[in-house]
Short mmCIF file of C-alpha atoms in Angstrom, two decimals:
data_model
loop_
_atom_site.label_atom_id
_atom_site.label_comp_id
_atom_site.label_asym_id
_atom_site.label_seq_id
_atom_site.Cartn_x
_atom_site.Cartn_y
_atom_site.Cartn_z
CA UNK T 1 -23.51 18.74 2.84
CA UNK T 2 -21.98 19.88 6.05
CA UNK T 3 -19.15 21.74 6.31
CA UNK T 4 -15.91 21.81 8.90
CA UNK T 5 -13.67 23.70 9.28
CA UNK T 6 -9.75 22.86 9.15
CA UNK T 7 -7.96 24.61 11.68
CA UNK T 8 -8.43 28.04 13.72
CA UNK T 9 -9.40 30.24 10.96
CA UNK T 10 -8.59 27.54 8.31
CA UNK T 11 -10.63 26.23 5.00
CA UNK T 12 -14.15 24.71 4.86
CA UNK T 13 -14.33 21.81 3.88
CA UNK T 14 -16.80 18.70 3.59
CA UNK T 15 -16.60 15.64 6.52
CA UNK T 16 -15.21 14.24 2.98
CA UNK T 17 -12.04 14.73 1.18
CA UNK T 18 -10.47 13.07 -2.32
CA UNK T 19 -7.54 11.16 -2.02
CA UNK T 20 -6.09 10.98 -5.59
CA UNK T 21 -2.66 8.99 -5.33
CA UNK T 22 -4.86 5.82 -6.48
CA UNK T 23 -4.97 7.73 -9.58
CA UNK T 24 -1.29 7.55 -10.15
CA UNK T 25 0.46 5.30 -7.97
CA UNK T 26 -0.79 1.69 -8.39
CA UNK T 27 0.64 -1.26 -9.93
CA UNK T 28 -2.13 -0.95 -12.02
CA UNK T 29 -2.60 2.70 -13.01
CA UNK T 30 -5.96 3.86 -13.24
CA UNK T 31 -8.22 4.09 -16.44
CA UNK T 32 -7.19 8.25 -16.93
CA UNK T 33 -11.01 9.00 -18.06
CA UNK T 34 -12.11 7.30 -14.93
CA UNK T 35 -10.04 8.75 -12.79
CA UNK T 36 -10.58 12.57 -14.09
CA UNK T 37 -14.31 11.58 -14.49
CA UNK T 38 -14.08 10.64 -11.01
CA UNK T 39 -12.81 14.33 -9.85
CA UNK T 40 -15.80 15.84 -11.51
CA UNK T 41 -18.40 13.40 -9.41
CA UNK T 42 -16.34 14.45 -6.61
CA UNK T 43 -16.76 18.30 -7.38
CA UNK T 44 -20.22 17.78 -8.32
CA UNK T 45 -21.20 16.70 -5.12
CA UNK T 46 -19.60 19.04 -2.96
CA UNK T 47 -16.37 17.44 -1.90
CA UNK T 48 -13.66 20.52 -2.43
CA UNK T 49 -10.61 18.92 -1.12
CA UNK T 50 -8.54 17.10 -3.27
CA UNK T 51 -5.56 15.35 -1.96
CA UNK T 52 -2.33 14.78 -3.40
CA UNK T 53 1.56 14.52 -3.64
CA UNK T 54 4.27 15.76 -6.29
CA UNK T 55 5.90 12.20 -5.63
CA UNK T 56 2.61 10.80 -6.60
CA UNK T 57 3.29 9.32 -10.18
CA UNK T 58 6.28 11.60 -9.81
CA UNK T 59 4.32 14.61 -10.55
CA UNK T 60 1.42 12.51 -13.15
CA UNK T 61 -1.04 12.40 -10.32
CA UNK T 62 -0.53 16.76 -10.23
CA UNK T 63 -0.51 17.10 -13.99
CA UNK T 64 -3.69 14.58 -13.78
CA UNK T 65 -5.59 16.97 -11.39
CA UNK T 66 -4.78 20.04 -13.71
CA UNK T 67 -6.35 18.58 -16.55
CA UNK T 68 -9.32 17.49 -14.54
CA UNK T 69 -9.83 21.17 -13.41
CA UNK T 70 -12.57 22.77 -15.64
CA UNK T 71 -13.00 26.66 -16.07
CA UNK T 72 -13.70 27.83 -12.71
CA UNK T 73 -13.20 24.86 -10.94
CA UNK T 74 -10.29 26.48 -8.94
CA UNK T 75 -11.97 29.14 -6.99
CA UNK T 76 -13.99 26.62 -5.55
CA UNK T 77 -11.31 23.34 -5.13
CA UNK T 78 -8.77 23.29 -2.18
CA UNK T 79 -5.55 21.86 -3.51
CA UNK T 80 -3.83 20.04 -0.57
CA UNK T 81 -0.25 19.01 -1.46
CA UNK T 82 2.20 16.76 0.06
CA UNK T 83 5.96 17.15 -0.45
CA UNK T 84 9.31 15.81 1.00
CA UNK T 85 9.30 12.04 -0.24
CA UNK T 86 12.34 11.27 -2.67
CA UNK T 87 12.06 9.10 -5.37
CA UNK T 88 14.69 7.37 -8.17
CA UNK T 89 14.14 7.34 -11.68
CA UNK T 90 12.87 3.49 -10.52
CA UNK T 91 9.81 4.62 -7.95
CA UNK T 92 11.84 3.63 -5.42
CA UNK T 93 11.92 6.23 -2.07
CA UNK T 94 15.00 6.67 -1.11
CA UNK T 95 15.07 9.84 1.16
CA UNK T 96 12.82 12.84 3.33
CA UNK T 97 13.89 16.27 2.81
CA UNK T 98 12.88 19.04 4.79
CA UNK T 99 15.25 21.85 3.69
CA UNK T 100 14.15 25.29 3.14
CA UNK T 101 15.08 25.62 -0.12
CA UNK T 102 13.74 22.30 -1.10
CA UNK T 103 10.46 23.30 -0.11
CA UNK T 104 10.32 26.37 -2.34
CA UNK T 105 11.75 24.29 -5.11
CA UNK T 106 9.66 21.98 -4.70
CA UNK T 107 6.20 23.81 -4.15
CA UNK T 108 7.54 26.03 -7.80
CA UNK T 109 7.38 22.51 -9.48
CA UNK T 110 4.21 22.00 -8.21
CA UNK T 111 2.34 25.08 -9.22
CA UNK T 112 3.52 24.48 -12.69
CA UNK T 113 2.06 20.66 -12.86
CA UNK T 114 -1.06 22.26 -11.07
CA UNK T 115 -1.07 25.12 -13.27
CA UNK T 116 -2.53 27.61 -10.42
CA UNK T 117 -0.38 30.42 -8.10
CA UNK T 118 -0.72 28.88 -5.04
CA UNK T 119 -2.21 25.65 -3.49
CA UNK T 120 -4.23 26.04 -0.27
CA UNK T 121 -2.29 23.16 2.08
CA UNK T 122 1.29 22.75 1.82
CA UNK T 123 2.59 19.78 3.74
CA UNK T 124 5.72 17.95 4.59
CA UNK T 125 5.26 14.24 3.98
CA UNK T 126 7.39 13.02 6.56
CA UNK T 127 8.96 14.83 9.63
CA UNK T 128 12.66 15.02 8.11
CA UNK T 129 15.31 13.36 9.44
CA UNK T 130 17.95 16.24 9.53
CA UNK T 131 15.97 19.09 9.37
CA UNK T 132 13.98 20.71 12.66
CA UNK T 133 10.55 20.91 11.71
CA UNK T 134 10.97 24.64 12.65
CA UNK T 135 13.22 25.21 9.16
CA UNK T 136 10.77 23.47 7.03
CA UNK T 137 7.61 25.11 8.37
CA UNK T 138 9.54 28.55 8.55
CA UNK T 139 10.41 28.14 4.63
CA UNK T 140 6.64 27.02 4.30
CA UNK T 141 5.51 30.37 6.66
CA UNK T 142 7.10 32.34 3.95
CA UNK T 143 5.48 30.90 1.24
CA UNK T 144 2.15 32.07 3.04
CA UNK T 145 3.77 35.61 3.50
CA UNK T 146 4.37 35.29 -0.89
CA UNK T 147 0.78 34.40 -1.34
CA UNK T 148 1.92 30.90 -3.00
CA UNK T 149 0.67 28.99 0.23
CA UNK T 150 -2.92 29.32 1.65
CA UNK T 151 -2.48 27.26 4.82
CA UNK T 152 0.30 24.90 6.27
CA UNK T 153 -0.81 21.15 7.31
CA UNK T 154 1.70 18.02 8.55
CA UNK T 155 1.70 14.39 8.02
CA UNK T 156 2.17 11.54 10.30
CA UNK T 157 3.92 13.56 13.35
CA UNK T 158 3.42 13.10 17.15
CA UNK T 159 2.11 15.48 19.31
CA UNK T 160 5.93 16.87 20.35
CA UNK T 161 6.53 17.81 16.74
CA UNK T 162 2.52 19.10 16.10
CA UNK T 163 3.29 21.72 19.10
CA UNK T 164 6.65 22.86 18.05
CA UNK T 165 5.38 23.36 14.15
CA UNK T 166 2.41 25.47 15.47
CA UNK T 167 4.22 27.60 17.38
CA UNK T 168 6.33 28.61 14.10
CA UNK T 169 3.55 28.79 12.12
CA UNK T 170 -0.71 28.17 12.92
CA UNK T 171 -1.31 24.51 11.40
CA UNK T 172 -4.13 24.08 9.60
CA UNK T 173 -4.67 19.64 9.82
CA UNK T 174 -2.57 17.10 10.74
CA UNK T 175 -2.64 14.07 8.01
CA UNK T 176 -2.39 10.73 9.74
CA UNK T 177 -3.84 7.37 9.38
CA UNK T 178 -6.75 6.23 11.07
CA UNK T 179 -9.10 3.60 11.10
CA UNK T 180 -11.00 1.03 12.71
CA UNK T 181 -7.58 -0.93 12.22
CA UNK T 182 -4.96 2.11 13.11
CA UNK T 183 -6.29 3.63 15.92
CA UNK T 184 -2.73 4.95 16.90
CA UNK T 185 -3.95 8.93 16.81
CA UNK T 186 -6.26 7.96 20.23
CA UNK T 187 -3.31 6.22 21.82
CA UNK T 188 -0.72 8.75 21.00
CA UNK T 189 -2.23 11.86 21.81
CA UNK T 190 -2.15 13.08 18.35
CA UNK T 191 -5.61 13.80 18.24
CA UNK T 192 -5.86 15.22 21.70
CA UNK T 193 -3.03 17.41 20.55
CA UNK T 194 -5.22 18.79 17.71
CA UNK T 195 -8.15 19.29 19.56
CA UNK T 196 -6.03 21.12 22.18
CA UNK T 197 -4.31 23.45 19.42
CA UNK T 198 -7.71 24.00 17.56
CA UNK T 199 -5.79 21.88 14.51
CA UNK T 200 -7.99 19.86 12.05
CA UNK T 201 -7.66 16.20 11.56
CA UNK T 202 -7.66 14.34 7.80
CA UNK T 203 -7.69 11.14 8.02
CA UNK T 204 -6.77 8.54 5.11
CA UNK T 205 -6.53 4.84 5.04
CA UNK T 206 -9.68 5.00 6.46
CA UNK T 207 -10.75 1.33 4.70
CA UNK T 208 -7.38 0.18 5.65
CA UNK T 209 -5.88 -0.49 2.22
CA UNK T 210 -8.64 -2.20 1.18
CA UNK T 211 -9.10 -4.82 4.24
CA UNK T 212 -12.19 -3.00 5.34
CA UNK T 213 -13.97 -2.73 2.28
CA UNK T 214 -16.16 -6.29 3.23
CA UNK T 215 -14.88 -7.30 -0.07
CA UNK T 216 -11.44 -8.11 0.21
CA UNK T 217 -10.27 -12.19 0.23
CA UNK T 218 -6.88 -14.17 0.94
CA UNK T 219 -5.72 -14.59 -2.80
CA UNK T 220 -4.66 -17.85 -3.05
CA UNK T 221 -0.95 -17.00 -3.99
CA UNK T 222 -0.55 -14.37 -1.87
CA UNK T 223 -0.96 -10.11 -2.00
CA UNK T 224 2.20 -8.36 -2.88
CA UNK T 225 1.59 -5.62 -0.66
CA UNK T 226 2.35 -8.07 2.36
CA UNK T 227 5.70 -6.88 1.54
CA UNK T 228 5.26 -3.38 2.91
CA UNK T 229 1.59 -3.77 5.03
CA UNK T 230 2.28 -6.84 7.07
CA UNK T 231 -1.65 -6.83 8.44
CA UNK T 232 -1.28 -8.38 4.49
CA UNK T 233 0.82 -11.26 5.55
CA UNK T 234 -0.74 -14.48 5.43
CA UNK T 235 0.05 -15.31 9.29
CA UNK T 236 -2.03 -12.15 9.87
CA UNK T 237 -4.41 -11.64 7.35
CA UNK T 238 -6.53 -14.31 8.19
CA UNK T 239 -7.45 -13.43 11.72
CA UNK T 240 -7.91 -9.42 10.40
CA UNK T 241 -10.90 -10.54 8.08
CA UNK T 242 -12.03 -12.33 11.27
CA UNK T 243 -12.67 -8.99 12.36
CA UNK T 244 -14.12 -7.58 9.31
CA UNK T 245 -16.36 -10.34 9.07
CA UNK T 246 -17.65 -8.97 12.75
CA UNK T 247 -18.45 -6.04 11.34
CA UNK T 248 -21.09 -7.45 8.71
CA UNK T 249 -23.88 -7.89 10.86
CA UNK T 250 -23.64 -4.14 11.99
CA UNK T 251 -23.34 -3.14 8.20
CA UNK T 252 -26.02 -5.30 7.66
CA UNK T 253 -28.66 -3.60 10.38
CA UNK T 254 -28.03 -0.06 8.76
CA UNK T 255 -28.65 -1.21 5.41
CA UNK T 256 -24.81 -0.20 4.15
CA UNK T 257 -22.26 -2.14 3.50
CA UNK T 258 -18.89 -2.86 5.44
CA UNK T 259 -17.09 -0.29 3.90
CA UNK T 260 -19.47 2.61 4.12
CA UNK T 261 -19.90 1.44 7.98
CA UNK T 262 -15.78 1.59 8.43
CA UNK T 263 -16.28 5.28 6.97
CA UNK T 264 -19.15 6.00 9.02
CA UNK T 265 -17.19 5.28 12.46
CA UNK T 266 -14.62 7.99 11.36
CA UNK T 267 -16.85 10.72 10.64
CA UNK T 268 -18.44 9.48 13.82
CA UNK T 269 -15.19 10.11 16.11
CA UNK T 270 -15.50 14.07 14.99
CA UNK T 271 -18.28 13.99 17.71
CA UNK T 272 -15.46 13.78 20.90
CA UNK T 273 -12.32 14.31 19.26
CA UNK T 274 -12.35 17.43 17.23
CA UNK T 275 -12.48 17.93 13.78
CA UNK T 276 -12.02 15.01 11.29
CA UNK T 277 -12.25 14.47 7.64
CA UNK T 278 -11.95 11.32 5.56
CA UNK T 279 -9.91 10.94 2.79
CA UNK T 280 -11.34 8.26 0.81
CA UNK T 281 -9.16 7.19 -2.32
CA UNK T 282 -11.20 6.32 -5.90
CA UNK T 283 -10.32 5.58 -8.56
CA UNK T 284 -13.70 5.74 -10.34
CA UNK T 285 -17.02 7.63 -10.16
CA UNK T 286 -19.11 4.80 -7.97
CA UNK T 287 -16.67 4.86 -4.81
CA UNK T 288 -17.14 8.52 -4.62
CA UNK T 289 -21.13 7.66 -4.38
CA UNK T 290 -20.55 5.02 -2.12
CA UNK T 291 -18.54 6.74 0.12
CA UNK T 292 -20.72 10.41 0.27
CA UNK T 293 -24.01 7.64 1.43
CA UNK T 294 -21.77 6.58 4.49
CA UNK T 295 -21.21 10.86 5.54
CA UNK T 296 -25.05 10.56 5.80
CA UNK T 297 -24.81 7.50 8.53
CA UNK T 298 -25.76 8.40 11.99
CA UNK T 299 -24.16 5.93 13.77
CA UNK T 300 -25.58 5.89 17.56
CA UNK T 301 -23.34 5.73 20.88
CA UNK T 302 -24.22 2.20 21.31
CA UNK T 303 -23.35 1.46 17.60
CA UNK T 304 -20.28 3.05 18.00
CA UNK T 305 -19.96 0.62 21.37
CA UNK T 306 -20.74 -2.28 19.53
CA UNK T 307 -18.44 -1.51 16.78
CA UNK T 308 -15.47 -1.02 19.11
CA UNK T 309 -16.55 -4.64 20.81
CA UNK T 310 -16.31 -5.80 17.42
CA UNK T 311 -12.85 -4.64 16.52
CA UNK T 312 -11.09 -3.26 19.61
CA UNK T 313 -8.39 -0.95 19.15
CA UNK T 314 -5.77 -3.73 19.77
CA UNK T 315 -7.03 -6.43 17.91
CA UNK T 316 -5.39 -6.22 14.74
CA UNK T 317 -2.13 -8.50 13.70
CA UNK T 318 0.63 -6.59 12.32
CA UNK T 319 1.91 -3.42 12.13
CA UNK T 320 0.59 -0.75 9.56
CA UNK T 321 3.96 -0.93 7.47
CA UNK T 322 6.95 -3.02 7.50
CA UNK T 323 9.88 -1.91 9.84
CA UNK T 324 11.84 0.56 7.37
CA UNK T 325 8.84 2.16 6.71
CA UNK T 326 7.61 2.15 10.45
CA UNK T 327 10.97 4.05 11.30
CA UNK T 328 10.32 6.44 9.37
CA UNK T 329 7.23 7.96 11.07
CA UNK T 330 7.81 10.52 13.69
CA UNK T 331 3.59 9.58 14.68
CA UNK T 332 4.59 5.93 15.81
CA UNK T 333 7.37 6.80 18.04
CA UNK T 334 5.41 6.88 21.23
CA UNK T 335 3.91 4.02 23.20
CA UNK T 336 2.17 1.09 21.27
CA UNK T 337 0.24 -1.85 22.85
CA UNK T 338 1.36 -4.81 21.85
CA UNK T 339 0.76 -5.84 18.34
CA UNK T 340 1.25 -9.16 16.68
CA UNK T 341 3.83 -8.76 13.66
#
C-alpha cells in the first residue's frame, strides 16, 4: 500500500486511517471481539493510524485500543488522539477546554488508558472558546519538547486559526469533515490552507454518517440522529438519497459499490489538493476490507466530473449538525452557500 506523508516532516501513513469511536460511542455499542478483531484486520493490512478520543466511551474506546495492541504492535501503530470535549457522568457534552494544564492532564490520563509513553498526534477537538489556540498548542509544543507527544494535529478549524497554530508549533494534519456531502474544506480554504503550509489532511465522515453507504433507507418512524444531523430529517432526507441513488450507476460501471465509490472520490481529491487520508469508522472486520478495495479505485478526471454532476457541492439539504453543534465549529464560520435546513 502507498504511503503519505502527514505534514512537513510528519508520520507515514496509508491513504487509509481507522476511526475507532464506532467502537465506543454508539447507541448500540459494538460487539468488543469484533471491534478489537477489527483493529487487527486493520493492522494486518497495513493501515497504522488509529483514530481516537479520551471522550470516546469516556476513555472505553482508549482502554479498548490498549487491549487490542499485541506485543509489538506499538512500534509500528500511530496513536492519534483527540482531546478537549467535556462530558457529564450522563454522555452529555457540556463544554471545550483548551487550557494548558488541561491538556497535560488530560494527555497523562490518556497514556495510562493507552498504556504507552507518548501518542504520536495530539489534538484539540474543538478550537476552545476562551482559550487562544496559541496556549493550547504551546502546552501541546511542550509535550513534544517531554517526548510524550510525537506530532501536533487540529480538528475542525478555519484557515485563520490553522495559520496562527502553525506558527506556534509545525502542524502535522488538520481533522475535518469531508465528503461528497460536506465539501466545506474546498469552500473555506481549509484545504488550500494546508496545502499552502505543507499540513496533512484526515478526513472522516467520509460516508456521511452512513447516508453514502448505498444502503441506508428512510425508517419508517424516523432516525434519531435527525436530532443532531439534520441532512437526517425527514424534510431532507429524502431528496439526499436522491443523490445517492445518482451515484449507483457510477458504482455500478466500476464494479464497487456506493460506498467504496464515496471513498474512492476522497482519496481521489489528494491528486489537486494536497495530502488526504480517510478515516473510515468499523466496527467489524468486513468494512475494513471493503473500504482498503475502494484505496485501490482509480477514479478518472471525467469520473471524478461525472461524480461532481451527480452530487454538486451544494446539493445537499441540511446542515452537517444541528445549530448548537454548528456554533461550535471554528471550520464553519466562513462563507457557506446556501443550504436548505
Amino acid at each position: 500500500m502507498h504511503t503519505r506523508t502527514l505534514g512537513t516532516g510528519g508520520p507515514q501513513v496509508a491513504p487509509l486511517a481507522l476511526g475507532c469511536a464506532g467502537m465506543s460511542d454508539r447507541t448500540a455499542p459494538a460487539d468488543e471481539a469484533d471491534a478489537i478483531a477489527t483493529i487487527h484486520a486493520a493492522l494486518a493490512v497495513g493501515i497504522t493510524l488509529l483514530d481516537t478520543a479520551d471522550f470516546y466511551g469516556m476513555g472505553h474506546n482508549e482502554d479498548l485500543i490498549r487491549r487490542a495492541l499485541r506485543d509489538g504492535d506499538r512500534e509500528s501503530v500511530l496513536l492519534s488522539v483527540k482531546f478537549g470535549a467535556l462530558r457529564s457522568p450522563d454522555g452529555s457534552f457540556v463544554g471545550i477546554e483548551g487550557r494548558p494544564a488541561h491538556v497535560k492532564s488530560a494527555l497523562a490520563y490518556s497514556l495510562r488508558r493507552l498504556g504507552t509513553d507518548h501518542v504520536d498526534i495530539y489534538r484539540p477537538s474543538r478550537l476552545a472558546p476562551d482559550t487562544p489556540i496559541e496556549d493550547t498548542i504551546g502546552a501541546i509544543s511542550e509535550l513534544v519538547q517531554a517526548g510524550y507527544v510525537r506530532h501536533i494535529g487540529l480538528s475542525e478549524v478555519g484557515p485563520e486559526t490553522i495559520r496562527r497554530a502553525h506558527a506556534v508549533h509545525p502542524i502535522c494534519d488538520v481533522q475535518i469533515e469531508y465528503s461528497l456531502f460536506s465539501r466545506g474544506p474546498e469552500i473555506d480554504d481549509i484545504l488550500d490552507t494546508c496545502r499552502e503550509l505543507g499540513i496533512g489532511v484526515t478526513a472522516y465522515g467520509v460516508l456521511a454518517h452512513g447516508l453514502l453507504t448505498g444502503a441506508y433507507r428512510q425508517p419508517a418512524g424516523g432516525d434519531p440522529r435527525a436530532h443532531w444531523l439534520p441532512r437526517f430529517h425527514p424534510d431532507n432526507l429524502a431528496a439526499n438519497l436522491t443523490l445517492v441513488d445518482r451515484l449507483r450507476p457510477l458504482a455500478d460501471a466500476h464494479g464497487i459499490s456506493v460506498a467504496q465509490l464515496a471513498a474512492a472520490w476522497v482519496f481521489a481529491q489528494s491528486r489537486e489538493r494536497g495530502t488526504i487520508v480517510a478515516i473510515v469508522g468499523a466496527r467489524r472486520p468486513q468494512r475494513v476490507e471493503e473500504a482498503l478495495a475502494a484505496a485501490d479505485v482509480t477514479l478518472t478526471d471525467a469520473d471524478l466530473g461525472a461524480i461532481d454532476e451527480a452530487v454538486p457541492a451544494d446539493a445537499v439539504a441540511g446542515t452537517r449538525y444541528a445549530a448548537p453543534l454548528m456554533a461550535l465549529l471554528d471550520s464553519e464560520r466562513g462563507p457557506k452557500p446556501s443550504a436548505r435546513t
